[in-house]
mmCIF file of C-alpha atoms in Angstrom:
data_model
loop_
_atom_site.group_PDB
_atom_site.id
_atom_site.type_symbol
_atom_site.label_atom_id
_atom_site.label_comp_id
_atom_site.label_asym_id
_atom_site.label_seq_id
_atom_site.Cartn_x
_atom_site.Cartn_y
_atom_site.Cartn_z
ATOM 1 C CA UNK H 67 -37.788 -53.425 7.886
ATOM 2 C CA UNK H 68 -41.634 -53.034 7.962
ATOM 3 C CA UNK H 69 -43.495 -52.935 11.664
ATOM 4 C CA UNK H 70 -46.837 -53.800 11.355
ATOM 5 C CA UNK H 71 -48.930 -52.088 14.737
ATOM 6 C CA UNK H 72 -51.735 -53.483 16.250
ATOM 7 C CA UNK H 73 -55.154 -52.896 15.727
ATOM 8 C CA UNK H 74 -55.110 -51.025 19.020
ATOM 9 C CA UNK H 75 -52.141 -48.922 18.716
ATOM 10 C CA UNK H 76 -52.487 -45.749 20.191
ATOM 11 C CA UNK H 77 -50.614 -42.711 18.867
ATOM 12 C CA UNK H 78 -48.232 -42.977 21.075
ATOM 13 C CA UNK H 79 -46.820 -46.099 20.762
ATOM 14 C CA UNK H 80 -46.506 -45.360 17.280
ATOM 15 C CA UNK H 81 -44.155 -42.290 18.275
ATOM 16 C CA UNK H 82 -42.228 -44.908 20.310
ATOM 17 C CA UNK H 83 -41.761 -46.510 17.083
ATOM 18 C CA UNK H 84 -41.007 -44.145 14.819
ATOM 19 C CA UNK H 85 -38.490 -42.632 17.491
ATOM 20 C CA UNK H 86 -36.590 -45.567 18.252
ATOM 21 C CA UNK H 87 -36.232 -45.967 14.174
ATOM 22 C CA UNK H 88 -34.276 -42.417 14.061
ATOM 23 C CA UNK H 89 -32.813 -42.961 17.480
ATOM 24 C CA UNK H 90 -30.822 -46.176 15.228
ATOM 25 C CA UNK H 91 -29.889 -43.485 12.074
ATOM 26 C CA UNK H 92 -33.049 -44.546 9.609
ATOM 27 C CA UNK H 93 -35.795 -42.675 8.858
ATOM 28 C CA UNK H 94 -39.123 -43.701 8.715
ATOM 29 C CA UNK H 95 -42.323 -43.855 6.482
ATOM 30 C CA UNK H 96 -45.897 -44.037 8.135
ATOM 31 C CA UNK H 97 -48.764 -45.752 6.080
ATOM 32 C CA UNK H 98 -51.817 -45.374 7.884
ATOM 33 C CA UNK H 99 -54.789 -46.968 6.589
ATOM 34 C CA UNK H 100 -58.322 -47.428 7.268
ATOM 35 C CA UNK H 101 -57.325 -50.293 9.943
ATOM 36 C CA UNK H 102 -53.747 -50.712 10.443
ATOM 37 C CA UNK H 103 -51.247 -48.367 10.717
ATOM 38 C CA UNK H 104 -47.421 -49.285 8.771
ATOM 39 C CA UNK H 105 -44.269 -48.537 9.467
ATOM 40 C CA UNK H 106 -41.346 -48.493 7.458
ATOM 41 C CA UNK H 107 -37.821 -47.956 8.890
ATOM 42 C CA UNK H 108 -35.415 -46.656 5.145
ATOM 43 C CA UNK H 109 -31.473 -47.051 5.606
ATOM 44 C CA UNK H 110 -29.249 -49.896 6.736
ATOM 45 C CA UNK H 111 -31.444 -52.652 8.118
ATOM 46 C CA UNK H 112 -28.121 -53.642 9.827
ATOM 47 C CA UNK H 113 -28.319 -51.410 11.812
ATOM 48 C CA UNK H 114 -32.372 -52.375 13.463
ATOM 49 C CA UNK H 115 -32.418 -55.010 15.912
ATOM 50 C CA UNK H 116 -35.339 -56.812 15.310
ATOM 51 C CA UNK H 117 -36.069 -58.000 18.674
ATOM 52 C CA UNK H 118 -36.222 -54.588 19.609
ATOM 53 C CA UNK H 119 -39.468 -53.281 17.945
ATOM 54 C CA UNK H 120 -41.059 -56.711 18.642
ATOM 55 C CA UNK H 121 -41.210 -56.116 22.232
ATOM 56 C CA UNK H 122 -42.900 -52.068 22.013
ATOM 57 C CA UNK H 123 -46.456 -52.015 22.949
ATOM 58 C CA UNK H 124 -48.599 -51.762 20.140
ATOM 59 C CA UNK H 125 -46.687 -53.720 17.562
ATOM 60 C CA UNK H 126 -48.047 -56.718 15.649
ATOM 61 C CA UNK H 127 -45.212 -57.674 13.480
ATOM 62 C CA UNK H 128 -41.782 -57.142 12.052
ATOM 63 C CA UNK H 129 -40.571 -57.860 9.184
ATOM 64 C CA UNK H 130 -36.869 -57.495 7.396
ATOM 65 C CA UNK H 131 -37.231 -56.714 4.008
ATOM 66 C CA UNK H 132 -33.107 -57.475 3.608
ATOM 67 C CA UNK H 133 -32.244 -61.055 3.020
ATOM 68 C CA UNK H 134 -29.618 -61.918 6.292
ATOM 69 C CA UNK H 135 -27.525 -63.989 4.467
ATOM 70 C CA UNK H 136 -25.394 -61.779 1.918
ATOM 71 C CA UNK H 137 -22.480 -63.581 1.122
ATOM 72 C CA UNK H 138 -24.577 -66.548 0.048
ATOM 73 C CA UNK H 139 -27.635 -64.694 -1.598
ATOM 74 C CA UNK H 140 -27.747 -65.235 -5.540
ATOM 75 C CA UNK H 141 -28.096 -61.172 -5.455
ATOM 76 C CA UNK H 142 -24.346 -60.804 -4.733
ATOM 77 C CA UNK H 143 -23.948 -63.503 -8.176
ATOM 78 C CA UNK H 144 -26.494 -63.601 -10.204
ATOM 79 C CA UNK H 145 -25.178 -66.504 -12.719
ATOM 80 C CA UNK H 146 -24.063 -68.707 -10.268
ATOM 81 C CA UNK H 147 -20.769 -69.664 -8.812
ATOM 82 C CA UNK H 148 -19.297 -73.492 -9.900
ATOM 83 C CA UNK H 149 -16.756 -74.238 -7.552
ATOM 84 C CA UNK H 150 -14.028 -76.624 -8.922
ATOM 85 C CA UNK H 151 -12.316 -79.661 -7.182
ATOM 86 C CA UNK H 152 -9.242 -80.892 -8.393
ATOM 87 C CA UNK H 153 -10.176 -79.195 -12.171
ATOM 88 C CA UNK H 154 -13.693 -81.232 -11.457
ATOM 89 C CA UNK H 155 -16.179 -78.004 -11.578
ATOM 90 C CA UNK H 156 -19.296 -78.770 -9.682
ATOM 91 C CA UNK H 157 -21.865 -76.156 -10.633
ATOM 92 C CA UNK H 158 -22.946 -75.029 -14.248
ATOM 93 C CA UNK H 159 -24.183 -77.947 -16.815
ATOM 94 C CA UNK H 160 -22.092 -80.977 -15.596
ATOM 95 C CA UNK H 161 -23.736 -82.956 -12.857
ATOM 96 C CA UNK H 162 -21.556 -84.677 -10.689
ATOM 97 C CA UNK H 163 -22.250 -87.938 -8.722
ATOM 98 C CA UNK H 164 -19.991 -88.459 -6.033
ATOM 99 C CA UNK H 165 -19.940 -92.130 -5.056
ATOM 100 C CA UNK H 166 -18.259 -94.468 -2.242
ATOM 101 C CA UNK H 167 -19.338 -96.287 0.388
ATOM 102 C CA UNK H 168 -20.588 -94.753 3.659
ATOM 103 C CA UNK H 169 -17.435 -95.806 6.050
ATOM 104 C CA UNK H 170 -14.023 -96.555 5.390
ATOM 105 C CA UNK H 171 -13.429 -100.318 6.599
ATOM 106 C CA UNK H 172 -10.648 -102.098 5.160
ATOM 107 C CA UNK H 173 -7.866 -101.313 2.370
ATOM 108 C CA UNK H 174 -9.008 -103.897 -0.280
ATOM 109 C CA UNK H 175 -12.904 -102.861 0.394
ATOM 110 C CA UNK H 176 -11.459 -99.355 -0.442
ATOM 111 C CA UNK H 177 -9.550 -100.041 -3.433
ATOM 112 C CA UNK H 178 -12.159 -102.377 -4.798
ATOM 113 C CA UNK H 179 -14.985 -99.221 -4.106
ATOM 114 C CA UNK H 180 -12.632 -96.775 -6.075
ATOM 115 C CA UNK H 181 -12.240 -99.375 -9.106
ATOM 116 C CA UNK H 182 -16.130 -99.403 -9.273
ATOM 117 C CA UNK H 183 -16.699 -95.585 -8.476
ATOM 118 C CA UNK H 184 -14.353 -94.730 -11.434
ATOM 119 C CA UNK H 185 -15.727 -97.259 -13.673
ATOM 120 C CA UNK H 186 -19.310 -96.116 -13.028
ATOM 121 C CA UNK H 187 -18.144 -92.720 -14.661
ATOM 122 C CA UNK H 188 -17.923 -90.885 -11.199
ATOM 123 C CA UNK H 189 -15.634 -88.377 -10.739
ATOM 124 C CA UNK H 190 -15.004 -87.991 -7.090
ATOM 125 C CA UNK H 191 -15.214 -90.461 -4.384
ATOM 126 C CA UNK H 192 -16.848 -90.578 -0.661
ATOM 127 C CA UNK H 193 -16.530 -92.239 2.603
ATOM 128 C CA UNK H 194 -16.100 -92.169 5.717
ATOM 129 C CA UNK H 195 -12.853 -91.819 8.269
ATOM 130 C CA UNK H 196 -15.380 -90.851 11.362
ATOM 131 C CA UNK H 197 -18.678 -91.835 11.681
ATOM 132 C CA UNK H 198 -21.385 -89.739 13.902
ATOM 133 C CA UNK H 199 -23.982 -92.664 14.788
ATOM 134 C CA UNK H 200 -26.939 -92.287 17.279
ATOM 135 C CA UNK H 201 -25.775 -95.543 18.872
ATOM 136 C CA UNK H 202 -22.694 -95.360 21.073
ATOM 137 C CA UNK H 203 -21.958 -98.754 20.431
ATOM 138 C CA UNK H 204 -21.914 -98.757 16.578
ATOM 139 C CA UNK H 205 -18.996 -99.228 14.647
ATOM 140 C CA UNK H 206 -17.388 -94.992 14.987
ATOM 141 C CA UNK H 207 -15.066 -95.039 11.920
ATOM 142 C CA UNK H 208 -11.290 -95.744 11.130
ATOM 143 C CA UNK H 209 -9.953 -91.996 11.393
ATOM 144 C CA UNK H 210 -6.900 -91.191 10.382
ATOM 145 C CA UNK H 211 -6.104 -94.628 9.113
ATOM 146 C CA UNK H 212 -8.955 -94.252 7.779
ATOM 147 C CA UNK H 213 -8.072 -91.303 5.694
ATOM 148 C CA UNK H 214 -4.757 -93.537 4.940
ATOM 149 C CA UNK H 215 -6.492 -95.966 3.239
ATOM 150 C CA UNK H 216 -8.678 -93.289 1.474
ATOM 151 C CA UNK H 217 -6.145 -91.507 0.128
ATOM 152 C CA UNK H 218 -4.140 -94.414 -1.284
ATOM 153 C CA UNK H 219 -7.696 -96.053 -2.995
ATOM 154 C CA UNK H 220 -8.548 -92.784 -4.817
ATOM 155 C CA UNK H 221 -5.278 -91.656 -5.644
ATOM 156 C CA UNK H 222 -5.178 -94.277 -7.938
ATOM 157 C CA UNK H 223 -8.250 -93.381 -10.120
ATOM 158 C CA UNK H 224 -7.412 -89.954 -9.839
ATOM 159 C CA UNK H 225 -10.661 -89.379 -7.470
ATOM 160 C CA UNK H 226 -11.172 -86.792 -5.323
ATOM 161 C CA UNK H 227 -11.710 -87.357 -1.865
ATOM 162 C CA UNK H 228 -15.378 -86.226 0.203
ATOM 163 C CA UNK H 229 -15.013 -86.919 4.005
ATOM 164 C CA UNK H 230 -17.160 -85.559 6.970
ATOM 165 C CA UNK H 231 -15.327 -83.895 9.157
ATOM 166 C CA UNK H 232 -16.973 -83.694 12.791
ATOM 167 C CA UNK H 233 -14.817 -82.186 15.153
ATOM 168 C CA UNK H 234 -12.805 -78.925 15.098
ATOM 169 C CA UNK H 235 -9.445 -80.204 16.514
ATOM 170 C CA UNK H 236 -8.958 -82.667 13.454
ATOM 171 C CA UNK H 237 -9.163 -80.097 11.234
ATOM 172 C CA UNK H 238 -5.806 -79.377 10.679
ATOM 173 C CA UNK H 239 -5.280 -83.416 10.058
ATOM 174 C CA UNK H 240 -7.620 -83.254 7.350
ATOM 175 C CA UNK H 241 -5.441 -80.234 5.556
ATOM 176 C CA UNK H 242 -2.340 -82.411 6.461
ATOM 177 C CA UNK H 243 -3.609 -85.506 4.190
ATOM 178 C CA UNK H 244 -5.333 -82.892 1.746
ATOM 179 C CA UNK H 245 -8.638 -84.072 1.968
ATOM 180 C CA UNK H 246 -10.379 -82.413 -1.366
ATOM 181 C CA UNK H 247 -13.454 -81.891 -0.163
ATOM 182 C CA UNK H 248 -14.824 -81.234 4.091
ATOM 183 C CA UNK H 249 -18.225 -82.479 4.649
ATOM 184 C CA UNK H 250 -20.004 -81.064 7.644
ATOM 185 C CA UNK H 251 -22.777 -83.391 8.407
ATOM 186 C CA UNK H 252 -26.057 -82.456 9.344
ATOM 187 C CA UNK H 253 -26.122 -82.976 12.855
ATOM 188 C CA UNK H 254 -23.159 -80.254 12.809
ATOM 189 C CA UNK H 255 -24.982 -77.647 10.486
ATOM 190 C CA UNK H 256 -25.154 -75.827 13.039
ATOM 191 C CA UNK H 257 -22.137 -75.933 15.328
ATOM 192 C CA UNK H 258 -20.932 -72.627 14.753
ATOM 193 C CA UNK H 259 -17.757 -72.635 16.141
ATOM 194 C CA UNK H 260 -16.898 -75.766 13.778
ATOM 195 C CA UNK H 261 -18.383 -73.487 10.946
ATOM 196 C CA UNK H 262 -15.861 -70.824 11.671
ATOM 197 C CA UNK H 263 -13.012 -72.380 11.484
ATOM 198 C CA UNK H 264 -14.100 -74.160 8.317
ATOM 199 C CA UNK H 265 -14.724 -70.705 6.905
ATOM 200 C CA UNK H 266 -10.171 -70.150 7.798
ATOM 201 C CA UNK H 267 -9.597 -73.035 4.908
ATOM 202 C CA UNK H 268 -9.414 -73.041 1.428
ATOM 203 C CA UNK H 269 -11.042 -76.331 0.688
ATOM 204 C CA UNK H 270 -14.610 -77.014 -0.597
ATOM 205 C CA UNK H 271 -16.934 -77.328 2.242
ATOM 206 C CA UNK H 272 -20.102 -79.585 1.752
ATOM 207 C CA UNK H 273 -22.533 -78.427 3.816
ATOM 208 C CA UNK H 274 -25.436 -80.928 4.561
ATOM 209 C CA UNK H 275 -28.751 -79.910 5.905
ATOM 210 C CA UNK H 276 -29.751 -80.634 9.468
ATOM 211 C CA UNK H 277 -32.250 -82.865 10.185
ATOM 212 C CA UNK H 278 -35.138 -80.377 11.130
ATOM 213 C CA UNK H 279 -33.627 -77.219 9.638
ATOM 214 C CA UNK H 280 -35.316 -74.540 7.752
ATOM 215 C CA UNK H 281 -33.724 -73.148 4.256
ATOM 216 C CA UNK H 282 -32.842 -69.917 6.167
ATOM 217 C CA UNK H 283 -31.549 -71.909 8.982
ATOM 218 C CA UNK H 284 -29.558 -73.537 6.086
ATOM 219 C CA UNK H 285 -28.766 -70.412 4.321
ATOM 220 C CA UNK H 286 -27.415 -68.618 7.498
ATOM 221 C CA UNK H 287 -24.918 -71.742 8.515
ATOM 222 C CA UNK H 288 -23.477 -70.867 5.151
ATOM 223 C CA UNK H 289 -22.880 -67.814 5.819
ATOM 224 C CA UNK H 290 -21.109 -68.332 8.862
ATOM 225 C CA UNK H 291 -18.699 -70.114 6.708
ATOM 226 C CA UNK H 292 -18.671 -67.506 4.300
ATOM 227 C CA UNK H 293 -17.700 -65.025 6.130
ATOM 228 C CA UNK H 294 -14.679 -66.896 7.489
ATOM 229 C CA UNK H 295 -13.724 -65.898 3.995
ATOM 230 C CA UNK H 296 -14.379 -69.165 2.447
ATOM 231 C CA UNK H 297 -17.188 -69.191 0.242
ATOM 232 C CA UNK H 298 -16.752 -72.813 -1.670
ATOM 233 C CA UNK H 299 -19.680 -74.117 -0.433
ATOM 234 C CA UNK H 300 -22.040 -76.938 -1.302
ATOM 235 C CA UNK H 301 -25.314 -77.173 0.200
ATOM 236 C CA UNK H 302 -26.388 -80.829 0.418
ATOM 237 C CA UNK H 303 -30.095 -82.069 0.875
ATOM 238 C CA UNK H 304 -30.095 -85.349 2.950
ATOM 239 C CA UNK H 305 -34.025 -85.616 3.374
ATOM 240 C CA UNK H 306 -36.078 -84.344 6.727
ATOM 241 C CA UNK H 307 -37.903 -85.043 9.870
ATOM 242 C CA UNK H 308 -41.197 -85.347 9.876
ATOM 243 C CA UNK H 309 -43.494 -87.404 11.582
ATOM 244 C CA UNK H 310 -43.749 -90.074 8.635
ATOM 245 C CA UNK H 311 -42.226 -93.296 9.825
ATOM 246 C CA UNK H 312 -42.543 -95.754 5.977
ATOM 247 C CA UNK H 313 -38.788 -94.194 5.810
ATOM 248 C CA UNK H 314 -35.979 -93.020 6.642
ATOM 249 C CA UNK H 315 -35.914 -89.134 6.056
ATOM 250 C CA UNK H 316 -38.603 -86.937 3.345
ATOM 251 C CA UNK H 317 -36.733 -86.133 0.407
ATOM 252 C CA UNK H 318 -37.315 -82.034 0.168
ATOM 253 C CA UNK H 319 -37.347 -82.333 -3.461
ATOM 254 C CA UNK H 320 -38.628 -78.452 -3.425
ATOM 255 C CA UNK H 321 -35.590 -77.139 -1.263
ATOM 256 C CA UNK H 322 -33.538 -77.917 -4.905
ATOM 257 C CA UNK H 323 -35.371 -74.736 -6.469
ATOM 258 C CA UNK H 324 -35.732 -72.327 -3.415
ATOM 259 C CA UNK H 325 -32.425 -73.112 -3.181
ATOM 260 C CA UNK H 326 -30.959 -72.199 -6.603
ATOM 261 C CA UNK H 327 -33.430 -69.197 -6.273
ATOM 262 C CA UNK H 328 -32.167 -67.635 -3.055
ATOM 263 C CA UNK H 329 -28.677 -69.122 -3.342
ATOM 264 C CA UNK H 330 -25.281 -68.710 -5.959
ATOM 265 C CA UNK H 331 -23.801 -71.753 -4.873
ATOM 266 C CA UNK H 332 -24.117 -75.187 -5.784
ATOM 267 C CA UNK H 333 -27.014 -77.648 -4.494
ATOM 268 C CA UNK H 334 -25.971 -81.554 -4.220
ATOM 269 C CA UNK H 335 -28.230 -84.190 -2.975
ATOM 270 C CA UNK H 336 -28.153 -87.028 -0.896
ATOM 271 C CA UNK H 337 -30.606 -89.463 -1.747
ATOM 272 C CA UNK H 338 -29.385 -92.577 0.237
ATOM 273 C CA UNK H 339 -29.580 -90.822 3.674
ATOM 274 C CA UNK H 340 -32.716 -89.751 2.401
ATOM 275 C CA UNK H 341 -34.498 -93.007 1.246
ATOM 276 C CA UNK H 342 -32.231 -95.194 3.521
ATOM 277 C CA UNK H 343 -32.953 -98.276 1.105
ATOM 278 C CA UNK H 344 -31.080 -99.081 -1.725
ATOM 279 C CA UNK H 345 -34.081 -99.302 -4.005
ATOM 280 C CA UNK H 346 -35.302 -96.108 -3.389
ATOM 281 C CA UNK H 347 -31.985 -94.138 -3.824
ATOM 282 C CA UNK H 348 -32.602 -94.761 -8.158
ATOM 283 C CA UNK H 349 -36.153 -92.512 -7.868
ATOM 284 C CA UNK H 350 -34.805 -89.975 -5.672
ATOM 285 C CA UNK H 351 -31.771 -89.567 -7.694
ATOM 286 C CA UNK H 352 -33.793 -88.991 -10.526
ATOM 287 C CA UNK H 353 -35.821 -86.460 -9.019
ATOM 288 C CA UNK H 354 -33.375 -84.513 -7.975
ATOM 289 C CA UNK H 355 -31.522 -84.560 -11.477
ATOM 290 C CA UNK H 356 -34.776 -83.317 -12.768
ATOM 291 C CA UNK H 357 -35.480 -80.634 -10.246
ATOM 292 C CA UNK H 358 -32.045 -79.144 -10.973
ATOM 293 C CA UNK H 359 -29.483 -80.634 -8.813
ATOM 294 C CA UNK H 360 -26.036 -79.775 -9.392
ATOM 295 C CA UNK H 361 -24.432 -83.398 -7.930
ATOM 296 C CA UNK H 362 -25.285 -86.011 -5.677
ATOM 297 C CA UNK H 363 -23.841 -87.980 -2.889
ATOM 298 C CA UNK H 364 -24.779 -91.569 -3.493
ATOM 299 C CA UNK H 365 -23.584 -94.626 -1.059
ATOM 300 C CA UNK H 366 -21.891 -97.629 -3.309
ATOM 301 C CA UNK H 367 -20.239 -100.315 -1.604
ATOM 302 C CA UNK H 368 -18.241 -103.644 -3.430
ATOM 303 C CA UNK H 369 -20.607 -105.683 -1.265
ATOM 304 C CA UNK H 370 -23.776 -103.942 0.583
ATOM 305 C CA UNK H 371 -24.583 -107.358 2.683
ATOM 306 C CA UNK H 372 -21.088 -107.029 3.940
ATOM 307 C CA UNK H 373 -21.178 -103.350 4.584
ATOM 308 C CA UNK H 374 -20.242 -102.674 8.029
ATOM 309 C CA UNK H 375 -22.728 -99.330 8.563
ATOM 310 C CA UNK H 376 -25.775 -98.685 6.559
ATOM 311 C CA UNK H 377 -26.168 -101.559 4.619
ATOM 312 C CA UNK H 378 -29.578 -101.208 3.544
ATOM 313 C CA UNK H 379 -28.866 -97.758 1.483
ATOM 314 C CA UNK H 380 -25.909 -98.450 -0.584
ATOM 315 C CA UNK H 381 -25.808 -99.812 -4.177
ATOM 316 C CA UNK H 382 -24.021 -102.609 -5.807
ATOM 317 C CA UNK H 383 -21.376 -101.438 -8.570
ATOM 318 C CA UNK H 384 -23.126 -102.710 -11.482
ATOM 319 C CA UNK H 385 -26.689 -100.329 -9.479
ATOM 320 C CA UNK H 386 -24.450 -97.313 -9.623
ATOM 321 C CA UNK H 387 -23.674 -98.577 -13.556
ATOM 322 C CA UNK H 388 -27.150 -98.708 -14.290
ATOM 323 C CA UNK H 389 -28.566 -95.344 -12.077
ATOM 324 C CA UNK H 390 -25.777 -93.529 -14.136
ATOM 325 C CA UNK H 391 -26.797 -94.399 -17.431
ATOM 326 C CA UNK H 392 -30.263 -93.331 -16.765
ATOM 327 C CA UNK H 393 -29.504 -89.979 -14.738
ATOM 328 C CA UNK H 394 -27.547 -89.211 -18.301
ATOM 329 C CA UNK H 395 -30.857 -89.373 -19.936
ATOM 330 C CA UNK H 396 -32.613 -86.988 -17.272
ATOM 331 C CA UNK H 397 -29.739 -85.285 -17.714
ATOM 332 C CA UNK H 398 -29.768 -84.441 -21.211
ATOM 333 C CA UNK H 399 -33.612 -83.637 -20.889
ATOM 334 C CA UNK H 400 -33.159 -80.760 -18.771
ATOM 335 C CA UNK H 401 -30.139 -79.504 -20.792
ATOM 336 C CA UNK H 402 -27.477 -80.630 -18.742
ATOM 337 C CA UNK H 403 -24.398 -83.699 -18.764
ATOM 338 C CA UNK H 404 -23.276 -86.353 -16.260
#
């Protein structure tokens, strides 16, 4: 940790400093320039409460030097982890698309969705059992028929499920139809408690972004999962807030390579939630293959006009036929497969 003192700092408050540093078990190391005077506190940053030195008279700033997140830092795994589904490994040079339609709605709609996934060259499948929408009144999800249907759809192509979970108490309902994948949406990134118990399970945990969330914000609601003991993670990029209005969410395009930089795990994106058309989701997509996306999460539905929650974003089967083909070219550019 580095404390930075004021321009005015007396001698004395530097003392305070430097004594509540060995009062904690570090030691410290005093830089005094022409102007500033620097403080360095050596040992187990663990042990320094930040909020602490911010709050001595005298002091400017405070820095950590140590990353907070440890489980999920790329220092404890340098080449990266791939986490398989199923014998589907999501990480390293295969990009995976995960497609389906954003809510579960009816049996045939389900089975017809999987047929298309599959032939599309997908190999895992999304949608929806419950669906968090701003609206109260808007159509909430099937839930655990939901997951019925699901189940019986993919399990004929072999597919992989990917289904948000959004509340703690269904989680053991989720292990008890062996949902392959838990999504944790981003208006839950940072529910902790959900987070936790997430962490108890040995399933593959997508882990979307919230809406106004920074990457450490991000980064640290891994690592509550992580240190459950649980460290199949996923991060997902879904697109921002900001205070641009021509769509739906901004695309952080740059979080892909901060990511992979700061993180070992796997980076997915979302590009429908991001766009929230259905002809921008192709350009996004592409982008993120490019910028070194391990998978995305792309909405397909048999029959968008008929699509009974976000119509607008999802993609026709022969769209997903056609984005594929051309995300295999990107693909191959940047050394990698679909």
């Amino acid at each position: 940790m580095i404390i930075v003192m004021k321009l005015s700092a007396t001698d004395a408050q530097v003392a305070a400093v430097v004594g509540l540093i060995r009062e904690s078990g570090l030691k410290e190391h005093v830089s005094r320039g022409s102007e500033l005077v620097i403080i360095g506190a050596m040992g187990d940053e663990d042990l320094l409460d930040a909020s602490r030195f911010e709050i001595l008279a005298g002091v400017e700033r405070v820095t950590r030097i140590m990353k907070q997140y440890k489980i999920v830092s790329r220092d404890t795994h340098p080449a990266g982890s791939i986490i398989q589904i199923r014998g589907i490994p999501l990480g390293g040079k295969q990009i995976q698309v995960i497609g389906g339609p954003c809510s579960i709605e009816t049996q045939a709609q389900m089975d017809e969705a999987a047929a298309g996934v599959a032939a599309a060259g997908c190999r895992l499948m999304r949608g929806g059992a419950f669906k968090p929408r701003t609206s109260p009144y808007a159509f909430q999800g099937l839930g655990v028929e939901g997951l019925e249907m699901f189940q019986t759809a993919a399990r004929r192509h072999n597919l992989p499920i990917v289904t948000e979970l959004m509340d703690v108490r269904m989680l053991d309902t989720f292990m008890e139809y062996d949902v392959d994948v838990i999504q944790i949406g981003a208006r839950n990134m940072q529910n902790f408690d959900l987070l936790k118990e997430v962490g108890r399970v040995n399933k593959p945990i997508i882990l979307k972004r919230g809406l106004s969330a920074t990457i450490n914000e991000w980064l640290m609601a891994a690592e509550y999962i992580a240190a459950g003991g649980n460290h199949n993670i996923i991060f997902c990029e879904r697109g921002i807030r900001t205070f641009e209005t021509a769509y739906r969410n901004v695309l952080d395009v740059t979080a892909i390579p901060v990511l992979k930089r700061e993180t070992h795990l796997p980076v997915i994106v979302d590009p429908s939630h991001a766009g929230g058309k259905a002809w921008m989701v192709p350009a996004l997509a592409q982008a993120a293959v490019a910028a070194g996306a391990d998978g995305l999460l792309i909405e397909m539905h048999p029959n968008p006009a008929e699509a009974w929650c976000d119509a607008d974003q999802a993609l026709s089967p022969p769209q997903l036929n056609e984005l594929i083909t051309t995300l295999g070219a990107i693909a191959q550019a940047v050394g990698r497969c679909i």
